[in-house]
Amino acid sequence: MNHFADWLATPLGHYLASAEMDWYDRTVTDIFGYKAVQLELPQLDCLRANRMAWRLHAGQSAGVALRCMGEALPFANQSIDLLILPHVLDFAANPQAVLREAERVLMPEGRLLITGFNPWSLWGLRRLKNGVNPAPWRGNFVALPRLKDWLSLLGFETIRGEFLCYGLPVQREKWLSRSRFLEDAGDRWWPAAGGVYCLDMVKRVHGMRLIGPKWRTVPAVAGAVTVAGVDKSNVLEKELQPEKTQLKK
């Protein structure tokens, strides 16, 4: 990941970082809870727009506050409300193990945000160029359908997804500028061909459901009430009282 972090300082890296940070800022601002963790890439502060009081950057990248492996997170079961994986799966030796850890540490209804390179794009084709590929092209890009299958098996449900970076994967700023018209065209005509995919997932727990208010009828004290000569003694007043909402498994 350190090589990828260095690559983010290049013109193409700036282009990618700007697009992703815009997505993260829009997404995390309305996610609430107590604890949020970003794994790797502290150069991209994906939590900066989030309002949780406890926010942590962890991983093996230089500059993180907590050193750990994505395959063995040092957090208790169901203790994290928000977990962010910016390109972690692209460079993980065992991406499925990272996702299993994510499922373990996230609270029920906790959120998982993922960004990764789309192998079915111009950026994915860039990996096929002859010669020694530097970062990020040496990564093992995970195809989105396969990733969604893994997440579904772990009980994650997609809230929303988005593709970014339709521009050409070139380092020359002149060509990057000239290819910016592809952003609008790509989003409209070939939306699944963006260089980067973004996923907003929620952890569902089977068998857990929220029970709504249960109402009971409580009769008032019965008494004879006469109004305009009409006997109302058989009329019972009904008072609705809600019982406490319970969360059951």
mmCIF file of C-alpha atoms in Angstrom:
data_model
loop_
_atom_site.group_PDB
_atom_site.id
_atom_site.type_symbol
_atom_site.label_atom_id
_atom_site.label_comp_id
_atom_site.label_asym_id
_atom_site.label_seq_id
_atom_site.Cartn_x
_atom_site.Cartn_y
_atom_site.Cartn_z
ATOM 1 C CA MET A 1 0.000 0.000 0.000
ATOM 2 C CA ASN A 2 2.927 2.385 0.548
ATOM 3 C CA HIS A 3 3.771 2.239 -3.181
ATOM 4 C CA PHE A 4 0.166 3.061 -3.983
ATOM 5 C CA ALA A 5 0.246 5.952 -1.498
ATOM 6 C CA ASP A 6 3.286 7.365 -3.319
ATOM 7 C CA TRP A 7 1.469 6.974 -6.653
ATOM 8 C CA LEU A 8 -1.363 9.175 -5.329
ATOM 9 C CA ALA A 9 1.052 12.128 -5.521
ATOM 10 C CA THR A 10 1.215 11.815 -9.347
ATOM 11 C CA PRO A 11 -1.182 13.716 -11.663
ATOM 12 C CA LEU A 12 -3.258 10.595 -12.270
ATOM 13 C CA GLY A 13 -3.229 9.833 -8.567
ATOM 14 C CA HIS A 14 -4.489 13.338 -7.775
ATOM 15 C CA TYR A 15 -7.318 12.844 -10.265
ATOM 16 C CA LEU A 16 -8.363 9.583 -8.602
ATOM 17 C CA ALA A 17 -7.989 10.916 -5.049
ATOM 18 C CA SER A 18 -10.109 13.978 -5.785
ATOM 19 C CA ALA A 19 -12.935 11.900 -7.245
ATOM 20 C CA GLU A 20 -12.922 9.392 -4.404
ATOM 21 C CA MET A 21 -12.731 11.993 -1.636
ATOM 22 C CA ASP A 22 -15.772 13.725 -3.104
ATOM 23 C CA TRP A 23 -17.691 10.435 -2.924
ATOM 24 C CA TYR A 24 -16.551 9.652 0.615
ATOM 25 C CA ASP A 25 -17.420 13.158 1.831
ATOM 26 C CA ARG A 26 -20.931 12.861 0.408
ATOM 27 C CA THR A 27 -21.443 9.383 1.826
ATOM 28 C CA VAL A 28 -20.043 9.493 5.379
ATOM 29 C CA THR A 29 -21.595 12.787 6.410
ATOM 30 C CA ASP A 30 -24.958 11.172 7.231
ATOM 31 C CA ILE A 31 -23.621 7.968 8.827
ATOM 32 C CA PHE A 32 -24.050 8.073 12.597
ATOM 33 C CA GLY A 33 -22.778 5.954 15.460
ATOM 34 C CA TYR A 34 -19.952 5.894 17.979
ATOM 35 C CA LYS A 35 -16.865 4.346 16.369
ATOM 36 C CA ALA A 36 -15.474 4.674 12.835
ATOM 37 C CA VAL A 37 -12.324 3.064 11.408
ATOM 38 C CA GLN A 38 -10.478 3.581 8.125
ATOM 39 C CA LEU A 39 -8.110 0.798 7.113
ATOM 40 C CA GLU A 40 -4.941 1.951 5.277
ATOM 41 C CA LEU A 41 -4.217 5.071 3.191
ATOM 42 C CA PRO A 42 -4.208 7.804 5.857
ATOM 43 C CA GLN A 43 -3.222 10.191 3.016
ATOM 44 C CA LEU A 44 -6.899 10.000 2.033
ATOM 45 C CA ASP A 45 -8.837 11.070 5.100
ATOM 46 C CA CYS A 46 -12.075 9.383 4.141
ATOM 47 C CA LEU A 47 -13.543 10.118 7.587
ATOM 48 C CA ARG A 48 -13.030 13.884 7.539
ATOM 49 C CA ALA A 49 -16.709 14.650 6.848
ATOM 50 C CA ASN A 50 -18.015 12.160 9.408
ATOM 51 C CA ARG A 51 -19.213 13.388 12.813
ATOM 52 C CA MET A 52 -18.495 10.390 15.025
ATOM 53 C CA ALA A 53 -16.426 11.315 18.064
ATOM 54 C CA TRP A 54 -14.177 8.210 17.837
ATOM 55 C CA ARG A 55 -12.392 7.983 14.468
ATOM 56 C CA LEU A 56 -9.258 5.912 13.830
ATOM 57 C CA HIS A 57 -6.847 5.193 10.953
ATOM 58 C CA ALA A 58 -5.442 1.678 11.181
ATOM 59 C CA GLY A 59 -3.398 -0.704 9.019
ATOM 60 C CA GLN A 60 0.201 -1.155 7.934
ATOM 61 C CA SER A 61 0.627 2.056 5.932
ATOM 62 C CA ALA A 62 2.995 4.757 7.114
ATOM 63 C CA GLY A 63 1.223 7.361 9.225
ATOM 64 C CA VAL A 64 -1.601 5.239 10.677
ATOM 65 C CA ALA A 65 -2.435 5.576 14.365
ATOM 66 C CA LEU A 66 -2.784 1.814 14.923
ATOM 67 C CA ARG A 67 -0.609 -0.829 13.274
ATOM 68 C CA CYS A 68 -2.515 -3.982 12.375
ATOM 69 C CA MET A 69 -3.332 -6.389 9.554
ATOM 70 C CA GLY A 70 -6.588 -6.279 7.656
ATOM 71 C CA GLU A 71 -6.915 -10.042 8.067
ATOM 72 C CA ALA A 72 -6.684 -9.769 11.891
ATOM 73 C CA LEU A 73 -8.263 -6.567 13.146
ATOM 74 C CA PRO A 74 -7.661 -5.841 16.872
ATOM 75 C CA PHE A 75 -11.273 -4.934 17.608
ATOM 76 C CA ALA A 76 -13.948 -6.780 19.557
ATOM 77 C CA ASN A 77 -16.833 -8.492 17.823
ATOM 78 C CA GLN A 78 -19.606 -6.086 16.786
ATOM 79 C CA SER A 79 -17.809 -3.004 18.120
ATOM 80 C CA ILE A 80 -17.476 -0.742 15.034
ATOM 81 C CA ASP A 81 -20.251 1.321 13.444
ATOM 82 C CA LEU A 82 -18.419 2.334 10.256
ATOM 83 C CA LEU A 83 -15.500 0.662 8.479
ATOM 84 C CA ILE A 84 -13.845 2.090 5.358
ATOM 85 C CA LEU A 85 -11.660 0.081 2.949
ATOM 86 C CA PRO A 86 -10.116 2.412 0.322
ATOM 87 C CA HIS A 87 -8.472 0.081 -2.233
ATOM 88 C CA VAL A 88 -7.553 -2.333 0.548
ATOM 89 C CA LEU A 89 -8.954 -5.331 -1.327
ATOM 90 C CA ASP A 90 -6.949 -4.423 -4.462
ATOM 91 C CA PHE A 91 -3.673 -5.096 -2.654
ATOM 92 C CA ALA A 92 -4.644 -7.582 0.056
ATOM 93 C CA ALA A 93 -3.086 -11.043 -0.100
ATOM 94 C CA ASN A 94 -6.409 -12.527 1.004
ATOM 95 C CA PRO A 95 -9.295 -10.107 0.325
ATOM 96 C CA GLN A 96 -11.904 -12.610 1.506
ATOM 97 C CA ALA A 97 -10.233 -12.782 4.921
ATOM 98 C CA VAL A 98 -10.361 -8.978 5.144
ATOM 99 C CA LEU A 99 -14.097 -9.047 4.425
ATOM 100 C CA ARG A 100 -14.660 -11.750 7.051
ATOM 101 C CA GLU A 101 -12.921 -9.536 9.604
ATOM 102 C CA ALA A 102 -15.052 -6.602 8.508
ATOM 103 C CA GLU A 103 -18.202 -8.649 9.113
ATOM 104 C CA ARG A 104 -16.935 -9.729 12.529
ATOM 105 C CA VAL A 105 -16.124 -6.279 13.915
ATOM 106 C CA LEU A 106 -19.103 -4.380 12.492
ATOM 107 C CA MET A 107 -22.215 -3.828 14.563
ATOM 108 C CA PRO A 108 -25.549 -5.093 13.219
ATOM 109 C CA GLU A 109 -26.682 -2.439 10.727
ATOM 110 C CA GLY A 110 -23.071 -1.186 10.645
ATOM 111 C CA ARG A 111 -21.822 0.339 7.406
ATOM 112 C CA LEU A 112 -18.977 -0.823 5.169
ATOM 113 C CA LEU A 113 -17.613 1.503 2.463
ATOM 114 C CA ILE A 114 -15.348 0.099 -0.258
ATOM 115 C CA THR A 115 -13.553 1.632 -3.229
ATOM 116 C CA GLY A 116 -11.577 -0.431 -5.709
ATOM 117 C CA PHE A 117 -10.320 -0.557 -9.268
ATOM 118 C CA ASN A 118 -12.706 -1.880 -11.895
ATOM 119 C CA PRO A 119 -10.904 -4.515 -13.997
ATOM 120 C CA TRP A 120 -13.548 -4.112 -16.736
ATOM 121 C CA SER A 121 -12.524 -0.588 -17.654
ATOM 122 C CA LEU A 122 -9.756 1.311 -19.434
ATOM 123 C CA TRP A 123 -7.977 1.372 -16.095
ATOM 124 C CA GLY A 124 -8.228 -2.392 -15.880
ATOM 125 C CA LEU A 125 -6.862 -2.784 -19.408
ATOM 126 C CA ARG A 126 -3.904 -0.613 -18.405
ATOM 127 C CA ARG A 127 -2.661 -3.556 -16.336
ATOM 128 C CA LEU A 128 -2.117 -5.569 -19.534
ATOM 129 C CA LYS A 129 0.596 -3.227 -20.793
ATOM 130 C CA ASN A 130 3.876 -5.029 -21.398
ATOM 131 C CA GLY A 131 6.743 -4.537 -18.993
ATOM 132 C CA VAL A 132 6.978 -4.205 -15.245
ATOM 133 C CA ASN A 133 3.852 -2.507 -13.960
ATOM 134 C CA PRO A 134 4.348 -0.106 -11.041
ATOM 135 C CA ALA A 135 1.666 0.606 -8.485
ATOM 136 C CA PRO A 136 -1.273 0.575 -8.767
ATOM 137 C CA TRP A 137 -1.321 -1.666 -11.824
ATOM 138 C CA ARG A 138 0.330 -4.555 -10.006
ATOM 139 C CA GLY A 139 -2.709 -4.966 -7.769
ATOM 140 C CA ASN A 140 -5.128 -7.872 -8.006
ATOM 141 C CA PHE A 141 -8.251 -5.992 -9.048
ATOM 142 C CA VAL A 142 -11.397 -7.755 -7.796
ATOM 143 C CA ALA A 143 -14.286 -7.838 -10.259
ATOM 144 C CA LEU A 144 -17.407 -6.186 -8.873
ATOM 145 C CA PRO A 145 -19.792 -9.158 -9.420
ATOM 146 C CA ARG A 146 -17.417 -11.454 -7.545
ATOM 147 C CA LEU A 147 -17.043 -8.919 -4.727
ATOM 148 C CA LYS A 148 -20.813 -8.573 -4.403
ATOM 149 C CA ASP A 149 -21.134 -12.362 -4.181
ATOM 150 C CA TRP A 150 -18.597 -12.472 -1.336
ATOM 151 C CA LEU A 151 -20.374 -9.668 0.504
ATOM 152 C CA SER A 152 -23.793 -11.244 0.039
ATOM 153 C CA LEU A 153 -22.584 -14.507 1.580
ATOM 154 C CA LEU A 154 -21.385 -12.531 4.610
ATOM 155 C CA GLY A 155 -24.771 -10.878 5.054
ATOM 156 C CA PHE A 156 -24.027 -7.462 3.551
ATOM 157 C CA GLU A 157 -26.654 -5.603 1.569
ATOM 158 C CA THR A 158 -25.942 -2.857 -0.964
ATOM 159 C CA ILE A 159 -27.372 0.546 -0.137
ATOM 160 C CA ARG A 160 -25.874 2.332 -3.127
ATOM 161 C CA GLY A 161 -23.035 2.034 -5.614
ATOM 162 C CA GLU A 162 -21.291 4.382 -7.996
ATOM 163 C CA PHE A 163 -18.574 4.377 -10.659
ATOM 164 C CA LEU A 164 -15.906 7.085 -10.917
ATOM 165 C CA CYS A 165 -12.942 8.074 -13.115
ATOM 166 C CA TYR A 166 -13.940 7.667 -16.758
ATOM 167 C CA GLY A 167 -10.934 9.671 -17.935
ATOM 168 C CA LEU A 168 -7.939 8.072 -19.615
ATOM 169 C CA PRO A 169 -5.447 6.436 -17.207
ATOM 170 C CA VAL A 170 -2.489 8.559 -18.339
ATOM 171 C CA GLN A 171 -0.014 10.625 -16.360
ATOM 172 C CA ARG A 172 0.314 13.587 -18.693
ATOM 173 C CA GLU A 173 -1.816 16.423 -17.404
ATOM 174 C CA LYS A 174 -2.518 17.610 -20.944
ATOM 175 C CA TRP A 175 -4.181 14.322 -21.868
ATOM 176 C CA LEU A 176 -5.942 14.107 -18.534
ATOM 177 C CA SER A 177 -7.494 17.517 -19.153
ATOM 178 C CA ARG A 178 -8.511 16.601 -22.688
ATOM 179 C CA SER A 179 -10.200 13.402 -21.523
ATOM 180 C CA ARG A 180 -12.356 15.097 -18.863
ATOM 181 C CA PHE A 181 -15.278 15.181 -21.314
ATOM 182 C CA LEU A 182 -15.434 11.403 -20.821
ATOM 183 C CA GLU A 183 -16.723 11.915 -17.274
ATOM 184 C CA ASP A 184 -20.205 13.033 -18.323
ATOM 185 C CA ALA A 185 -20.266 10.855 -21.426
ATOM 186 C CA GLY A 186 -19.133 7.765 -19.552
ATOM 187 C CA ASP A 187 -21.577 8.239 -16.689
ATOM 188 C CA ARG A 188 -24.396 8.474 -19.218
ATOM 189 C CA TRP A 189 -23.465 5.976 -21.939
ATOM 190 C CA TRP A 190 -21.291 3.312 -20.280
ATOM 191 C CA PRO A 191 -21.727 3.766 -16.499
ATOM 192 C CA ALA A 192 -20.210 0.393 -15.569
ATOM 193 C CA ALA A 193 -16.921 1.241 -17.311
ATOM 194 C CA GLY A 194 -15.624 3.699 -14.713
ATOM 195 C CA GLY A 195 -12.086 3.084 -13.529
ATOM 196 C CA VAL A 196 -13.155 2.898 -9.871
ATOM 197 C CA TYR A 197 -16.230 1.442 -8.177
ATOM 198 C CA CYS A 198 -17.641 2.645 -4.853
ATOM 199 C CA LEU A 199 -19.868 0.524 -2.616
ATOM 200 C CA ASP A 200 -21.936 1.542 0.399
ATOM 201 C CA MET A 201 -22.951 -1.625 2.260
ATOM 202 C CA VAL A 202 -24.884 -2.368 5.442
ATOM 203 C CA LYS A 203 -24.464 -5.454 7.631
ATOM 204 C CA ARG A 204 -27.740 -7.306 8.035
ATOM 205 C CA VAL A 205 -28.260 -9.865 10.798
ATOM 206 C CA HIS A 206 -30.758 -12.594 9.952
ATOM 207 C CA GLY A 207 -33.407 -13.221 12.573
ATOM 208 C CA MET A 208 -33.178 -9.706 14.019
ATOM 209 C CA ARG A 209 -36.138 -7.426 13.507
ATOM 210 C CA LEU A 210 -37.529 -4.290 15.084
ATOM 211 C CA ILE A 211 -40.916 -4.787 16.727
ATOM 212 C CA GLY A 212 -43.243 -1.811 16.443
ATOM 213 C CA PRO A 213 -45.501 -0.453 19.214
ATOM 214 C CA LYS A 214 -48.042 -2.909 20.583
ATOM 215 C CA TRP A 215 -51.268 -1.259 21.640
ATOM 216 C CA ARG A 216 -53.684 -2.461 24.315
ATOM 217 C CA THR A 217 -57.179 -1.328 25.177
ATOM 218 C CA VAL A 218 -57.706 -0.168 28.773
ATOM 219 C CA PRO A 219 -61.342 0.457 29.805
ATOM 220 C CA ALA A 220 -62.024 3.554 31.881
ATOM 221 C CA VAL A 221 -64.158 3.435 35.012
ATOM 222 C CA ALA A 222 -67.679 2.546 33.923
ATOM 223 C CA GLY A 223 -70.473 4.812 34.959
ATOM 224 C CA ALA A 224 -73.888 5.981 33.851
ATOM 225 C CA VAL A 225 -73.713 9.129 31.763
ATOM 226 C CA THR A 226 -76.914 10.721 30.562
ATOM 227 C CA VAL A 227 -76.786 13.265 27.797
ATOM 228 C CA ALA A 228 -80.030 14.790 26.518
ATOM 229 C CA GLY A 229 -81.992 11.957 28.034
ATOM 230 C CA VAL A 230 -79.906 9.206 26.419
ATOM 231 C CA ASP A 231 -78.458 6.573 28.769
ATOM 232 C CA LYS A 232 -74.719 6.035 28.061
ATOM 233 C CA SER A 233 -74.063 3.610 30.882
ATOM 234 C CA ASN A 234 -72.983 0.829 28.496
ATOM 235 C CA VAL A 235 -70.419 2.970 26.718
ATOM 236 C CA LEU A 236 -66.798 2.286 27.688
ATOM 237 C CA GLU A 237 -64.074 4.832 27.020
ATOM 238 C CA LYS A 238 -60.990 3.316 25.414
ATOM 239 C CA GLU A 239 -57.499 4.562 26.145
ATOM 240 C CA LEU A 240 -54.608 3.496 23.959
ATOM 241 C CA GLN A 241 -51.304 3.066 25.749
ATOM 242 C CA PRO A 242 -48.139 2.078 23.812
ATOM 243 C CA GLU A 243 -45.879 -0.564 25.227
ATOM 244 C CA LYS A 244 -42.106 -0.220 25.043
ATOM 245 C CA THR A 245 -40.525 -1.062 21.665
ATOM 246 C CA GLN A 246 -38.306 -4.107 21.915
ATOM 247 C CA LEU A 247 -35.479 -5.360 19.727
ATOM 248 C CA LYS A 248 -35.630 -9.114 19.421
ATOM 249 C CA LYS A 249 -33.428 -11.642 17.813
#
